[in-house]
PDB file of C-alpha atoms in Angstrom:
ATOM      1  CA  MET Q 170       2.038  -0.495  11.586  1.00 69.00           C
ATOM      2  CA  THR Q 171       3.549  -3.944  11.230  1.00 75.00           C
ATOM      3  CA  THR Q 172       5.108  -3.667  14.673  1.00 77.00           C
ATOM      4  CA  TYR Q 173       1.801  -2.552  16.162  1.00 74.00           C
ATOM      5  CA  ALA Q 174      -0.096  -5.354  14.440  1.00 75.00           C
ATOM      6  CA  VAL Q 175       2.272  -8.111  15.527  1.00 79.00           C
ATOM      7  CA  GLY Q 176       2.716  -6.583  18.982  1.00 78.00           C
ATOM      8  CA  ALA Q 177      -1.017  -6.774  19.613  1.00 80.00           C
ATOM      9  CA  LEU Q 178      -1.011 -10.544  19.161  1.00 83.00           C
ATOM     10  CA  PRO Q 179      -0.543 -13.082  21.931  1.00 84.00           C
ATOM     11  CA  LEU Q 180       3.002 -14.498  22.069  1.00 84.00           C
ATOM     12  CA  LYS Q 181       1.923 -17.878  20.708  1.00 87.00           C
ATOM     13  CA  ASP Q 182       0.437 -16.259  17.568  1.00 85.00           C
ATOM     14  CA  MET Q 183       3.254 -13.824  16.739  1.00 84.00           C
ATOM     15  CA  VAL Q 184       5.043 -16.142  14.308  1.00 87.00           C
ATOM     16  CA  ASP Q 185       1.834 -16.827  12.389  1.00 89.00           C
ATOM     17  CA  GLY Q 186       0.924 -13.132  12.411  1.00 86.00           C
ATOM     18  CA  SER Q 187       4.333 -12.125  11.079  1.00 87.00           C
ATOM     19  CA  THR Q 188       4.098 -14.725   8.306  1.00 89.00           C
ATOM     20  CA  LEU Q 189       0.599 -13.581   7.385  1.00 91.00           C
ATOM     21  CA  ILE Q 190       1.672  -9.935   7.226  1.00 89.00           C
ATOM     22  CA  ALA Q 191       4.662 -10.799   5.011  1.00 91.00           C
ATOM     23  CA  THR Q 192       2.408 -12.750   2.648  1.00 95.00           C
ATOM     24  CA  ILE Q 193      -0.152  -9.950   2.474  1.00 93.00           C
ATOM     25  CA  GLN Q 194       2.635  -7.439   1.743  1.00 92.00           C
ATOM     26  CA  GLN Q 195       3.896  -9.561  -1.159  1.00 96.00           C
ATOM     27  CA  VAL Q 196       0.429  -9.971  -2.675  1.00 97.00           C
ATOM     28  CA  ALA Q 197      -0.422  -6.281  -2.179  1.00 94.00           C
ATOM     29  CA  SER Q 198       2.859  -5.239  -3.805  1.00 95.00           C
ATOM     30  CA  SER Q 199       2.111  -7.363  -6.858  1.00 97.00           C
ATOM     31  CA  LEU Q 200      -1.437  -6.060  -7.132  1.00 96.00           C
ATOM     32  CA  GLY Q 201      -0.279  -2.470  -6.615  1.00 93.00           C
ATOM     33  CA  THR Q 202       2.315  -2.770  -9.372  1.00 95.00           C
ATOM     34  CA  ALA Q 203      -0.256  -4.230 -11.746  1.00 96.00           C
ATOM     35  CA  LEU Q 204      -2.766  -1.503 -10.877  1.00 95.00           C
ATOM     36  CA  LEU Q 205      -0.261   1.305 -11.438  1.00 95.00           C
ATOM     37  CA  MET Q 206       0.966  -0.156 -14.723  1.00 96.00           C
ATOM     38  CA  THR Q 207      -2.641  -0.413 -15.886  1.00 96.00           C
ATOM     39  CA  THR Q 208      -3.260   3.179 -14.800  1.00 96.00           C
ATOM     40  CA  MET Q 209      -0.169   4.309 -16.702  1.00 96.00           C
ATOM     41  CA  ALA Q 210      -1.234   2.384 -19.817  1.00 96.00           C
ATOM     42  CA  ILE Q 211      -4.714   3.920 -19.729  1.00 95.00           C
ATOM     43  CA  GLY Q 212      -3.241   7.411 -19.331  1.00 94.00           C
ATOM     44  CA  THR Q 213      -0.827   6.801 -22.191  1.00 95.00           C
ATOM     45  CA  ARG Q 214      -3.592   5.468 -24.426  1.00 95.00           C
ATOM     46  CA  ASN Q 215      -5.833   8.458 -23.667  1.00 93.00           C
ATOM     47  CA  ALA Q 216      -3.004  10.891 -24.469  1.00 93.00           C
ATOM     48  CA  ALA Q 217      -2.205   9.026 -27.690  1.00 93.00           C
ATOM     49  CA  SER Q 218      -5.821   9.237 -28.822  1.00 93.00           C
ATOM     50  CA  SER Q 219      -5.592  13.026 -28.598  1.00 90.00           C
ATOM     51  CA  GLY Q 220      -2.732  13.034 -31.117  1.00 88.00           C
ATOM     52  CA  ALA Q 221       0.181  13.819 -28.785  1.00 88.00           C
ATOM     53  CA  SER Q 222       3.732  12.723 -29.599  1.00 93.00           C
ATOM     54  CA  ALA Q 223       5.129   9.449 -28.228  1.00 92.00           C
ATOM     55  CA  PRO Q 224       7.271  11.068 -25.493  1.00 93.00           C
ATOM     56  CA  ALA Q 225       4.359  13.257 -24.416  1.00 94.00           C
ATOM     57  CA  THR Q 226       1.997  10.289 -24.181  1.00 95.00           C
ATOM     58  CA  THR Q 227       4.484   8.356 -22.060  1.00 94.00           C
ATOM     59  CA  ALA Q 228       5.046  11.350 -19.800  1.00 95.00           C
ATOM     60  CA  TYR Q 229       1.295  11.768 -19.373  1.00 95.00           C
ATOM     61  CA  GLY Q 230       0.931   8.082 -18.505  1.00 95.00           C
ATOM     62  CA  TYR Q 231       3.594   8.435 -15.810  1.00 96.00           C
ATOM     63  CA  HIS Q 232       1.891  11.581 -14.546  1.00 96.00           C
ATOM     64  CA  VAL Q 233      -1.418   9.764 -14.168  1.00 96.00           C
ATOM     65  CA  ALA Q 234       0.286   6.887 -12.331  1.00 95.00           C
ATOM     66  CA  PHE Q 235       2.072   9.262  -9.934  1.00 96.00           C
ATOM     67  CA  VAL Q 236      -1.179  11.079  -9.185  1.00 96.00           C
ATOM     68  CA  ALA Q 237      -2.769   7.697  -8.437  1.00 95.00           C
ATOM     69  CA  VAL Q 238       0.101   6.896  -6.031  1.00 95.00           C
ATOM     70  CA  LEU Q 239      -0.393  10.258  -4.337  1.00 97.00           C
ATOM     71  CA  VAL Q 240      -4.107   9.649  -3.850  1.00 96.00           C
ATOM     72  CA  ILE Q 241      -3.523   6.125  -2.502  1.00 94.00           C
ATOM     73  CA  SER Q 242      -0.822   7.415  -0.127  1.00 94.00           C
ATOM     74  CA  VAL Q 243      -3.053  10.147   1.265  1.00 97.00           C
ATOM     75  CA  VAL Q 244      -5.898   7.681   1.813  1.00 96.00           C
ATOM     76  CA  CYS Q 245      -3.542   5.269   3.608  1.00 90.00           C
ATOM     77  CA  LEU Q 246      -2.207   8.083   5.766  1.00 92.00           C
ATOM     78  CA  LEU Q 247      -5.722   9.137   6.744  1.00 93.00           C
ATOM     79  CA  VAL Q 248      -6.581   5.546   7.639  1.00 90.00           C
ATOM     80  CA  ALA Q 249      -3.376   5.065   9.663  1.00 84.00           C
ATOM     81  CA  LEU Q 250      -3.505   8.311  11.663  1.00 85.00           C
ATOM     82  CA  PRO Q 251      -6.267   7.333  14.091  1.00 83.00           C
ATOM     83  CA  LEU Q 252      -4.735   3.924  14.868  1.00 75.00           C
ATOM     84  CA  LYS Q 253      -3.641   3.512  18.444  1.00 70.00           C
ATOM     85  CA  LYS Q 254      -0.889   1.339  19.765  1.00 64.00           C
ATOM     86  CA  SER Q 255      -2.296  -1.624  21.616  1.00 58.00           C
ATOM     87  CA  THR Q 256      -0.169  -4.252  23.263  1.00 56.00           C
ATOM     88  CA  SER Q 257      -0.863  -7.808  24.125  1.00 54.00           C
ATOM     89  CA  PRO Q 258      -1.847  -8.364  27.781  1.00 58.00           C
ATOM     90  CA  GLU Q 259       1.177 -10.677  28.064  1.00 58.00           C
ATOM     91  CA  TYR Q 260       3.487  -7.643  27.685  1.00 54.00           C
ATOM     92  CA  GLU Q 261       1.900  -5.528  30.376  1.00 54.00           C
ATOM     93  CA  VAL Q 262       3.937  -5.334  33.544  1.00 47.00           C
TER      94      VAL Q 262
END
């Protein structure tokens, strides 16, 4: 997707587009990590409130986080599937 996104830009904007994509990836990675850690903590807390042992609560928290990753991945895949490759007019021969 990154190649398609940068490739669709005019040549003069490719450097700026690449920089913008790298910045967005860094911010999204940080937010994603925070979201998944919060999801895991909520799952762990919910399991602990039911009286489960410490290892079981941790395992349940990880399970909830992995299910969240699965759901996010499927949504991203469904969004990415219909995307078409478009090139900048400067590349057309």
